PDB file of C-alpha atoms in Angstrom:
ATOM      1  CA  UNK A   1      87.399 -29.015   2.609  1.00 95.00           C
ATOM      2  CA  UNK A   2      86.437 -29.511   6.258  1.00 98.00           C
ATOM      3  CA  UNK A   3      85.017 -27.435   8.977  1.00 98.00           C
ATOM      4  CA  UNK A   4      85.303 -27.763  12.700  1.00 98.00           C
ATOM      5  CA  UNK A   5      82.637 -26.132  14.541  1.00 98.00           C
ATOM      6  CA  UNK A   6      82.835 -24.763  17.999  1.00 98.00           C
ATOM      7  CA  UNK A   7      79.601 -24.486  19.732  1.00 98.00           C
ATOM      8  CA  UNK A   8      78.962 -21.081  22.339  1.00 98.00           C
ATOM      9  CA  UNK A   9      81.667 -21.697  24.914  1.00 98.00           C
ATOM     10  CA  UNK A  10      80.852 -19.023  27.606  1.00 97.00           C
ATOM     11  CA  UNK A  11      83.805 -18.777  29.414  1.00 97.00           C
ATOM     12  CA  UNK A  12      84.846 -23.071  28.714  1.00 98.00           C
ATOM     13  CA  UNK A  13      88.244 -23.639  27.757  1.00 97.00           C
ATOM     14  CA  UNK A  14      87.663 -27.442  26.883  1.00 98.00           C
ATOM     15  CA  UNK A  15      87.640 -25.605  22.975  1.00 98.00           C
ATOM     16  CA  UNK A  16      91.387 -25.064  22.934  1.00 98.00           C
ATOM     17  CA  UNK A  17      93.393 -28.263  22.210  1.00 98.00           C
ATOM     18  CA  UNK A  18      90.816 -29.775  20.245  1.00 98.00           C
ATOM     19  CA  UNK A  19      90.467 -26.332  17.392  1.00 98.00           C
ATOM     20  CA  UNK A  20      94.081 -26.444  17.660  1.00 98.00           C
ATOM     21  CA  UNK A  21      94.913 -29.699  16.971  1.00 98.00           C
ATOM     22  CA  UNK A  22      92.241 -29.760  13.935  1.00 98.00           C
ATOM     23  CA  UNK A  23      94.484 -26.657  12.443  1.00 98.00           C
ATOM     24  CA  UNK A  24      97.479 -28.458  12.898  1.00 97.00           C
ATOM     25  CA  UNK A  25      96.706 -31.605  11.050  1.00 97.00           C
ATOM     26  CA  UNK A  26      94.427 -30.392   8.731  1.00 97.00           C
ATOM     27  CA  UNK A  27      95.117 -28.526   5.032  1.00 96.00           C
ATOM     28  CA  UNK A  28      94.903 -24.912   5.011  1.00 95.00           C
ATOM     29  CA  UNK A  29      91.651 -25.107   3.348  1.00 96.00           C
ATOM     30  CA  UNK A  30      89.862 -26.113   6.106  1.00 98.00           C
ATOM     31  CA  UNK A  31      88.041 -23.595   8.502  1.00 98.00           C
ATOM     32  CA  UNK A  32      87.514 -23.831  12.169  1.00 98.00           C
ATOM     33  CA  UNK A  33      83.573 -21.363  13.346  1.00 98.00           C
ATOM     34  CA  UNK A  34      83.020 -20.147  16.440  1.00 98.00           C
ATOM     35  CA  UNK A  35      78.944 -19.790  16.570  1.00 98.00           C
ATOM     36  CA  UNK A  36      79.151 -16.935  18.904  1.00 97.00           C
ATOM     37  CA  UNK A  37      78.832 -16.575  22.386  1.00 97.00           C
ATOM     38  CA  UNK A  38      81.663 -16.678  24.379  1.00 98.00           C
ATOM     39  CA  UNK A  39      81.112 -15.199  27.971  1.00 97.00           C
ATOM     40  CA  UNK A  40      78.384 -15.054  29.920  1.00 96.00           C
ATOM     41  CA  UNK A  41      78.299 -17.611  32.775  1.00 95.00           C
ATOM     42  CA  UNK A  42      77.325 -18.461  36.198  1.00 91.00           C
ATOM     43  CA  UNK A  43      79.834 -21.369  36.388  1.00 93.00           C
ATOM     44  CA  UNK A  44      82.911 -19.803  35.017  1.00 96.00           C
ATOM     45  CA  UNK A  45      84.723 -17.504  36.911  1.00 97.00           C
ATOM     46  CA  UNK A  46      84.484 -13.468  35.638  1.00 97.00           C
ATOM     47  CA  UNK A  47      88.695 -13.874  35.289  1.00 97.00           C
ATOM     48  CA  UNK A  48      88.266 -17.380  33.177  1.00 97.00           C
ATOM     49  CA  UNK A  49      85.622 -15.502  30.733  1.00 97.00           C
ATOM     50  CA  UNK A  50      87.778 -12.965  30.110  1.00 98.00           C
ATOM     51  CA  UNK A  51      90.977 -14.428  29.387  1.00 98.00           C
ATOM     52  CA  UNK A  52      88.927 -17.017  27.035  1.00 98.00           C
ATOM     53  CA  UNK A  53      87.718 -14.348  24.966  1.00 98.00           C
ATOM     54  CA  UNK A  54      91.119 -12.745  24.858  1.00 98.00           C
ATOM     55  CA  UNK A  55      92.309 -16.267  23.537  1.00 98.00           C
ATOM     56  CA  UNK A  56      89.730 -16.426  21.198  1.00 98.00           C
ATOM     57  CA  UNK A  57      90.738 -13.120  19.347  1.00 98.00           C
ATOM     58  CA  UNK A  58      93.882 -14.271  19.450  1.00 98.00           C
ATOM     59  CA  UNK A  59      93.577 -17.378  17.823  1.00 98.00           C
ATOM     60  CA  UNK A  60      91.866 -15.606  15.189  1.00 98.00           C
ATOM     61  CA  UNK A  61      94.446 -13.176  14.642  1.00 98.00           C
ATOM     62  CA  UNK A  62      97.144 -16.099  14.813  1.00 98.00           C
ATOM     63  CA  UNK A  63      94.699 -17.759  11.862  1.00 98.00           C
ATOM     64  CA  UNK A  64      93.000 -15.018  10.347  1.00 97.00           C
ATOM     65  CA  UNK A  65      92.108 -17.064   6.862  1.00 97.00           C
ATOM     66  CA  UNK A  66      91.115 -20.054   8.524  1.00 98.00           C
ATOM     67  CA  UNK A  67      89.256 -18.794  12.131  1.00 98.00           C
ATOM     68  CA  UNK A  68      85.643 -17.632  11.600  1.00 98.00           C
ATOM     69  CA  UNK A  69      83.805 -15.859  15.123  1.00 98.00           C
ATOM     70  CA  UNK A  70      80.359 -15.472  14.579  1.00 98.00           C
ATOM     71  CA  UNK A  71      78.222 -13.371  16.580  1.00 98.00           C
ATOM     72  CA  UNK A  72      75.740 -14.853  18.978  1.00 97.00           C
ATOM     73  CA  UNK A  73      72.859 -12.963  21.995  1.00 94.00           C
ATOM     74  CA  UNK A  74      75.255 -12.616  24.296  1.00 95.00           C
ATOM     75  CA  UNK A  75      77.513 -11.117  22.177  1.00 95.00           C
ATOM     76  CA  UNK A  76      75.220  -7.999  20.663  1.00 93.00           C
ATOM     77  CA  UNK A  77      74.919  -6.832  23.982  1.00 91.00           C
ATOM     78  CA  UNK A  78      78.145  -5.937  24.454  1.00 94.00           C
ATOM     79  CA  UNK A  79      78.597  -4.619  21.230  1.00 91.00           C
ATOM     80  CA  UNK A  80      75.621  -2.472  20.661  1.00 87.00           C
ATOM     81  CA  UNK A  81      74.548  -2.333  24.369  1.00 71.00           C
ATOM     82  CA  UNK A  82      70.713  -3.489  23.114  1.00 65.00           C
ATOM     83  CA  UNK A  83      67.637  -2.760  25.027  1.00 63.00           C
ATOM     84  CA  UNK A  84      66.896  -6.365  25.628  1.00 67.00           C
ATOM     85  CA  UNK A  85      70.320  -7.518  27.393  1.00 78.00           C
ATOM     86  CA  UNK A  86      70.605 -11.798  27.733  1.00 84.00           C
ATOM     87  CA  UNK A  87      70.240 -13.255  30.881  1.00 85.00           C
ATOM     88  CA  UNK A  88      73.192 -13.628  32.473  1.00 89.00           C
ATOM     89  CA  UNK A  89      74.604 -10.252  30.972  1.00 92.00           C
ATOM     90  CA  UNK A  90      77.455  -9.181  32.990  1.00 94.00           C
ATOM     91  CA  UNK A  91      78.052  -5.963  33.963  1.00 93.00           C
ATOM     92  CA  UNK A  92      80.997  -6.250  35.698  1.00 95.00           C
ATOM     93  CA  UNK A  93      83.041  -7.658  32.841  1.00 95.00           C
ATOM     94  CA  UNK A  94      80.869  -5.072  29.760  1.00 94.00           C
ATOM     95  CA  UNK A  95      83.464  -2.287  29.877  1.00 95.00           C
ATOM     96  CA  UNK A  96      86.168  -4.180  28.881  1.00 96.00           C
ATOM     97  CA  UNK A  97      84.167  -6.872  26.512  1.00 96.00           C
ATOM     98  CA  UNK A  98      82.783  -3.352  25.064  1.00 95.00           C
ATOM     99  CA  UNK A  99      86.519  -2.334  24.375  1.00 96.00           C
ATOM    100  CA  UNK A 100      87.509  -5.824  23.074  1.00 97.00           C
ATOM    101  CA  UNK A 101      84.401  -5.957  20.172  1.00 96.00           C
ATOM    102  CA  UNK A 102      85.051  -2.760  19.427  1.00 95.00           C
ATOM    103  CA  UNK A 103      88.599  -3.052  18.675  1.00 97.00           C
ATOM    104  CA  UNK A 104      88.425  -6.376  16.841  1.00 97.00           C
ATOM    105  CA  UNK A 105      85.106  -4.942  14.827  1.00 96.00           C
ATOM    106  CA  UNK A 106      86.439  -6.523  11.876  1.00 97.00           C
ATOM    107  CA  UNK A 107      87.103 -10.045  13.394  1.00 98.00           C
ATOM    108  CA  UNK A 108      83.325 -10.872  13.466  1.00 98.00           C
ATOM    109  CA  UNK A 109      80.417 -11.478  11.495  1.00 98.00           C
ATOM    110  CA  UNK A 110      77.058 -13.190  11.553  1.00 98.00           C
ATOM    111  CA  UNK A 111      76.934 -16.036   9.753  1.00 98.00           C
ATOM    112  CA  UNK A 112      79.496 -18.151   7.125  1.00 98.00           C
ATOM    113  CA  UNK A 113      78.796 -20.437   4.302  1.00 97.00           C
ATOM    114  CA  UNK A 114      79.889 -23.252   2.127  1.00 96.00           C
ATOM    115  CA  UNK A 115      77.328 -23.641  -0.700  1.00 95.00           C
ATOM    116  CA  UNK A 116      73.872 -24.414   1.088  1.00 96.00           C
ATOM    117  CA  UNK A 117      75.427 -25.030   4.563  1.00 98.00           C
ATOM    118  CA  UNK A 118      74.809 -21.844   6.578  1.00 98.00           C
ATOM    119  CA  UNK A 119      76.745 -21.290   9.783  1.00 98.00           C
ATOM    120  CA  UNK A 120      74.406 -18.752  12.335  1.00 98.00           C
ATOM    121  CA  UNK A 121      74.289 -18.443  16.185  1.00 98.00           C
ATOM    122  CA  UNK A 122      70.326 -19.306  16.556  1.00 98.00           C
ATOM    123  CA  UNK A 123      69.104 -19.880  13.082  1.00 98.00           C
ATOM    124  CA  UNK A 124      67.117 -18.138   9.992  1.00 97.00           C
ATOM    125  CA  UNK A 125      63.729 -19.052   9.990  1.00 96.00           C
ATOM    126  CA  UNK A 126      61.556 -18.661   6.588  1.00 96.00           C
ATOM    127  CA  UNK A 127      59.203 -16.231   7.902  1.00 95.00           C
ATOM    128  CA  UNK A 128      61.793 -13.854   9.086  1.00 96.00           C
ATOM    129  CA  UNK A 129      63.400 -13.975   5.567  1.00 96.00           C
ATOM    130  CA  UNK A 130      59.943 -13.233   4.494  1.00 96.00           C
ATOM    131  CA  UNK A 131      59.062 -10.473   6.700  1.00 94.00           C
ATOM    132  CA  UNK A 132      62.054  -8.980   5.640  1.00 94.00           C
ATOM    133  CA  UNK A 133      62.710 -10.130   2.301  1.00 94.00           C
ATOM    134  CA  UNK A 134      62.604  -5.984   0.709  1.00 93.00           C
ATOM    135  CA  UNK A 135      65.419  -5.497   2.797  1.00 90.00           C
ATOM    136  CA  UNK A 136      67.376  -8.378   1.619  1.00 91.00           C
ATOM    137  CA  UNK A 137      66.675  -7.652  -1.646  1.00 91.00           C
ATOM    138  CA  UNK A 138      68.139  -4.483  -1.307  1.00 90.00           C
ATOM    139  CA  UNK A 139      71.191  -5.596   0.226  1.00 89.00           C
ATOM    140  CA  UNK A 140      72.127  -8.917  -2.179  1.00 89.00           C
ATOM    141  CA  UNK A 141      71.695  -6.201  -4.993  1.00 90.00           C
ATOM    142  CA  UNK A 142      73.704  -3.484  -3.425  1.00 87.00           C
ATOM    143  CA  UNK A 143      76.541  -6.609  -2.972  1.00 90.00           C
ATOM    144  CA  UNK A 144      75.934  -7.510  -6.771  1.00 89.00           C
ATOM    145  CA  UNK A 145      76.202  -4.324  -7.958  1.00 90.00           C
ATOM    146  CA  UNK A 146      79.628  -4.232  -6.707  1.00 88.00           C
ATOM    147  CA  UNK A 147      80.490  -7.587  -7.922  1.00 82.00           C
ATOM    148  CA  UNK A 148      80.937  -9.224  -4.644  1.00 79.00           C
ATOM    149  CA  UNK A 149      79.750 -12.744  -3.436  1.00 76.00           C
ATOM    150  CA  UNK A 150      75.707 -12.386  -2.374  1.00 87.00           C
ATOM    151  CA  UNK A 151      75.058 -15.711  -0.646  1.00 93.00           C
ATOM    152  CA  UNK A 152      72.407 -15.763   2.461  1.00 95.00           C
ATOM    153  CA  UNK A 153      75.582 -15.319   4.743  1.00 96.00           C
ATOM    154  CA  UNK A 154      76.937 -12.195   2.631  1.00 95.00           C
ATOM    155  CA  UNK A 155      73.764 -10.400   3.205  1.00 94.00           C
ATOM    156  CA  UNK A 156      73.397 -10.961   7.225  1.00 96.00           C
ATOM    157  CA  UNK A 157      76.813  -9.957   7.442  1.00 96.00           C
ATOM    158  CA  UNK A 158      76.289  -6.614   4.996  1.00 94.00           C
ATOM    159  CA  UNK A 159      73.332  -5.810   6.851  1.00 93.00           C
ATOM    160  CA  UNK A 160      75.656  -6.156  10.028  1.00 93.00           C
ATOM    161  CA  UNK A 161      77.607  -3.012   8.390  1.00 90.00           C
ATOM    162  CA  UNK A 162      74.609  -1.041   7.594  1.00 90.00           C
ATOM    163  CA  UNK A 163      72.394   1.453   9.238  1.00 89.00           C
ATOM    164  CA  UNK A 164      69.683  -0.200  11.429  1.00 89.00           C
ATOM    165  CA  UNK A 165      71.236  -3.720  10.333  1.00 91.00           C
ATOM    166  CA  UNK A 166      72.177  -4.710  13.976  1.00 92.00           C
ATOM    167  CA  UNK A 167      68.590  -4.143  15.011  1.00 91.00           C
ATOM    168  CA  UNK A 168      67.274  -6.259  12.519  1.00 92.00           C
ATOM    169  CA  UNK A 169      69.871  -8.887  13.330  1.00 94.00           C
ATOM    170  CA  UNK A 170      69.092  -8.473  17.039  1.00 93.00           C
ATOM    171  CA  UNK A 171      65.339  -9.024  16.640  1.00 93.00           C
ATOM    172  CA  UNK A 172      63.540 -10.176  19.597  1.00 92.00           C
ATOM    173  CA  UNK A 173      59.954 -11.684  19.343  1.00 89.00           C
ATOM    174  CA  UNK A 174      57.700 -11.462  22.949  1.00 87.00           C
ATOM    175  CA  UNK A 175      58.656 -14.887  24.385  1.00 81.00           C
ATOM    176  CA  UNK A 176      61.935 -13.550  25.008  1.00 80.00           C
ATOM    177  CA  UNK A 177      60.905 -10.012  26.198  1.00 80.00           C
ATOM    178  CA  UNK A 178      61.267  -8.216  23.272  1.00 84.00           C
ATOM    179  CA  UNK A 179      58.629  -6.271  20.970  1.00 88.00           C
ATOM    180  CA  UNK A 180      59.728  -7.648  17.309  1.00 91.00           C
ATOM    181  CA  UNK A 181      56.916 -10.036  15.726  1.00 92.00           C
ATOM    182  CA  UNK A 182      59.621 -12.572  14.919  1.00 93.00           C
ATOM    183  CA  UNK A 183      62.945 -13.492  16.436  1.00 94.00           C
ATOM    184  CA  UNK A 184      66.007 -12.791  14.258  1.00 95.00           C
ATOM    185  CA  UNK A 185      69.192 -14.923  13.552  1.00 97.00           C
ATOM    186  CA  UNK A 186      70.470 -14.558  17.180  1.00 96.00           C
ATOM    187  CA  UNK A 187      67.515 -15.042  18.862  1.00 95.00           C
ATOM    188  CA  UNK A 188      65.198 -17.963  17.376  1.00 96.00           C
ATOM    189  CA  UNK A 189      64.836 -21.581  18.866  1.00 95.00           C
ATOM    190  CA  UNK A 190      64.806 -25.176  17.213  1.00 94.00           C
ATOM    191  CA  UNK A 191      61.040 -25.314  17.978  1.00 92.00           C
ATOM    192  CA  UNK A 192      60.046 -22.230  15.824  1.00 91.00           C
ATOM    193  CA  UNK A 193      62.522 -23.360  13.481  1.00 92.00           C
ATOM    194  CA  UNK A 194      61.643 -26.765  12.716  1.00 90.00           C
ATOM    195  CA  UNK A 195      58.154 -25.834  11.570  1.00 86.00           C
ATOM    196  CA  UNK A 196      59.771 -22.762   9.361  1.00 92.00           C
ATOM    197  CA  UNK A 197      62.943 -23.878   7.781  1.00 96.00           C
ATOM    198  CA  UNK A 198      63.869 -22.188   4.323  1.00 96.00           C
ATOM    199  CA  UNK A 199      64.099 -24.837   1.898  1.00 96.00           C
ATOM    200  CA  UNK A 200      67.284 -26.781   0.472  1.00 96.00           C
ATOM    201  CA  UNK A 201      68.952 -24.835   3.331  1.00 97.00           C
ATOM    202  CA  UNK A 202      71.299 -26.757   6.016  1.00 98.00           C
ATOM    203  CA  UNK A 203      71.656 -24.943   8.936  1.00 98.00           C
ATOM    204  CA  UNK A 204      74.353 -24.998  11.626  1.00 98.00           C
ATOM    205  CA  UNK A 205      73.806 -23.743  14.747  1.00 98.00           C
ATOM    206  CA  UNK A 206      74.117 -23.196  18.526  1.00 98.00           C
ATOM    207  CA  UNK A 207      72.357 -21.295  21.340  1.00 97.00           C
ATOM    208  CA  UNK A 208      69.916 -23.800  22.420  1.00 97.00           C
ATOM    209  CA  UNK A 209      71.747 -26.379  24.915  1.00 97.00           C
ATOM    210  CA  UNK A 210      71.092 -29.990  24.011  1.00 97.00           C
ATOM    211  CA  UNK A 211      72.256 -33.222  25.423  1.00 97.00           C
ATOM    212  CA  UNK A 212      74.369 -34.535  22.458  1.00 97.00           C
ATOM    213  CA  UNK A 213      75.011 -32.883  18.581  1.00 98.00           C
ATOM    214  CA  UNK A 214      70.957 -33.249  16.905  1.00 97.00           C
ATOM    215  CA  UNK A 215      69.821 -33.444  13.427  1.00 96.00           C
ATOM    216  CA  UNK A 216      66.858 -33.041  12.641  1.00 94.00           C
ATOM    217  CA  UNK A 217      65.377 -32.288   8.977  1.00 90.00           C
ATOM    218  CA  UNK A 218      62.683 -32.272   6.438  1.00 89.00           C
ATOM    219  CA  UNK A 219      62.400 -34.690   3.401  1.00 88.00           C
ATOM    220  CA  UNK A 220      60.157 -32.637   1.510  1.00 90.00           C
ATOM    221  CA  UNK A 221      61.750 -29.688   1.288  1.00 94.00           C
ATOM    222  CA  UNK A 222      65.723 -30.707   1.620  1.00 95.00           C
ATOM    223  CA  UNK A 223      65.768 -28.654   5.141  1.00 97.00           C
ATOM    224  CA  UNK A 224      68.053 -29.099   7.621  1.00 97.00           C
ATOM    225  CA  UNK A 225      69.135 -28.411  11.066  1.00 98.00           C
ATOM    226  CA  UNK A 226      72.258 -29.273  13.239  1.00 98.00           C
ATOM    227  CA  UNK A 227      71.841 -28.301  16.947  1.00 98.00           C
ATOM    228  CA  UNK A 228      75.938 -28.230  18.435  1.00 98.00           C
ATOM    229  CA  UNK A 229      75.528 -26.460  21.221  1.00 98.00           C
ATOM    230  CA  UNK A 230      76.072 -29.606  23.581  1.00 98.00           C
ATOM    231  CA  UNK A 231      79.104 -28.222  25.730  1.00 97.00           C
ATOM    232  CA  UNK A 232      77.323 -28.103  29.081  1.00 95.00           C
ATOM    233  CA  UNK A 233      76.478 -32.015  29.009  1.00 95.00           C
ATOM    234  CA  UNK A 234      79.338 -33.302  26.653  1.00 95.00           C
ATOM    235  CA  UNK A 235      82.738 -32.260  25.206  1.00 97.00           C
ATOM    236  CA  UNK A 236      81.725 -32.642  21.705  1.00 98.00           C
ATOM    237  CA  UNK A 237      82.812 -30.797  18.612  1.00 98.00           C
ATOM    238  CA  UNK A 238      80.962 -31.232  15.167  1.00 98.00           C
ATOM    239  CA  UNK A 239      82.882 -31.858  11.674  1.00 98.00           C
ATOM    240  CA  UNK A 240      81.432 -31.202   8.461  1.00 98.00           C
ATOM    241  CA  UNK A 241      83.315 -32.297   5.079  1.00 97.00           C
ATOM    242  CA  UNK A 242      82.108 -30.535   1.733  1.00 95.00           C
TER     243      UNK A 242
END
């Protein structure tokens, strides 16, 4: 099984051909993931952002099995309208982004994963799985109890349908304006991560630009990060076989 990762495109089209072609010539089996993100831009024209995320949900709905869109910053804000908004939050274009999450609800979620790969916008960091570890506790048991899957990813994206789960997803620490001790899986950087990485865990991830696809990891404790999100400086897309 493969997976073709698509890094946060905000507003870029340069996505397109290359998802499309993977699908094509690839087995049903194999998944392309969005890691969130997809408007927001100063370089990309209000009309452009639009019509990309209307493409997006379309080529989800055109692949439902095999298209994953994950949920990144500057998507929250147009969902749930936060207190903290991203830079670059349009306002122009939030009534109908509002109307597009809300009517594709169901087309989202926070993070995907194949065995101890995780798939996540920004990242999970150990101490925020710490601070918060009664509360996903609570949730992998609640998803047990009902027989379903309870992987890390099954959790963030239960706690996405439960009361006050945004919030916790949305977490913002005081570097980026926000009040929360920590930042959550939408928020955190590589640099906070790197010294806090769950162990065993490989994670996948975008929202911090960098020149060129990065790995970076730690022998000791099996940890791993991949930084994608290189689309500003090169037209790269990441491949992982499992």
């Amino acid at each position: 099984m493969r997976v073709f990762v698509v890094p946060d495109v905000h507003g870029r089209t340069c996505w397109q051909a290359p998802a499309q072609h993977f699908l094509d010539t690839h087995s049903p089996a194999d998944h392309v993931v969005f890691l969130g993100d997809y408007v927001d831009s100063f370089e990309v024209s209000n009309e452009q952002q639009l019509n990309t995320f209307t493409d997006i949900i379309a080529f989800k709905k055109a692949n439902p099995d095999r298209v994953i869109l994950l949920l990144g910053n500057h998507c929250f804000q147009y969902l749930y309208l936060s207190v903290v908004k991203c830079f670059g939050f349009n306002e122009d274009l939030y009534p109908a982004l509002h109307l597009l999450y809300k009517l594709h609800i169901d087309y989202f979620q926070v993070a995907y994963q194949r065995g101890q790969t995780l798939f996540v916008h920004a990242g999970i960091s150990q101490a925020w799985l710490t601070l918060h570890a009664e509360k996903i506790s609570q949730r992998q048991q609640a998803l047990e109890a009902t027989a379903q899957p309870a992987l890390l990813a099954d959790v963030l994206n239960s706690l996405l349908r439960s009361p006050g789960g945004p919030a916790l997803l949305w977490e913002v620490g005081p570097e980026h304006g926000g009040s929360d001790p920590l930042d959550g899986p939408v928020w955190v950087r590589p640099a906070e991560l790197k010294a806090n990485l769950p162990p065993g865990l490989t994670q996948v991830v975008g929202h911090t630009p960098v020149a060129e696809i990065t790995e970076v990891g730690d022998e000791a404790t099996g940890a791993r990060l991949i930084l994608t999100d290189c689309l500003s400086k090169k037209v790269d897309f990441l491949t992982l076989a499992f």
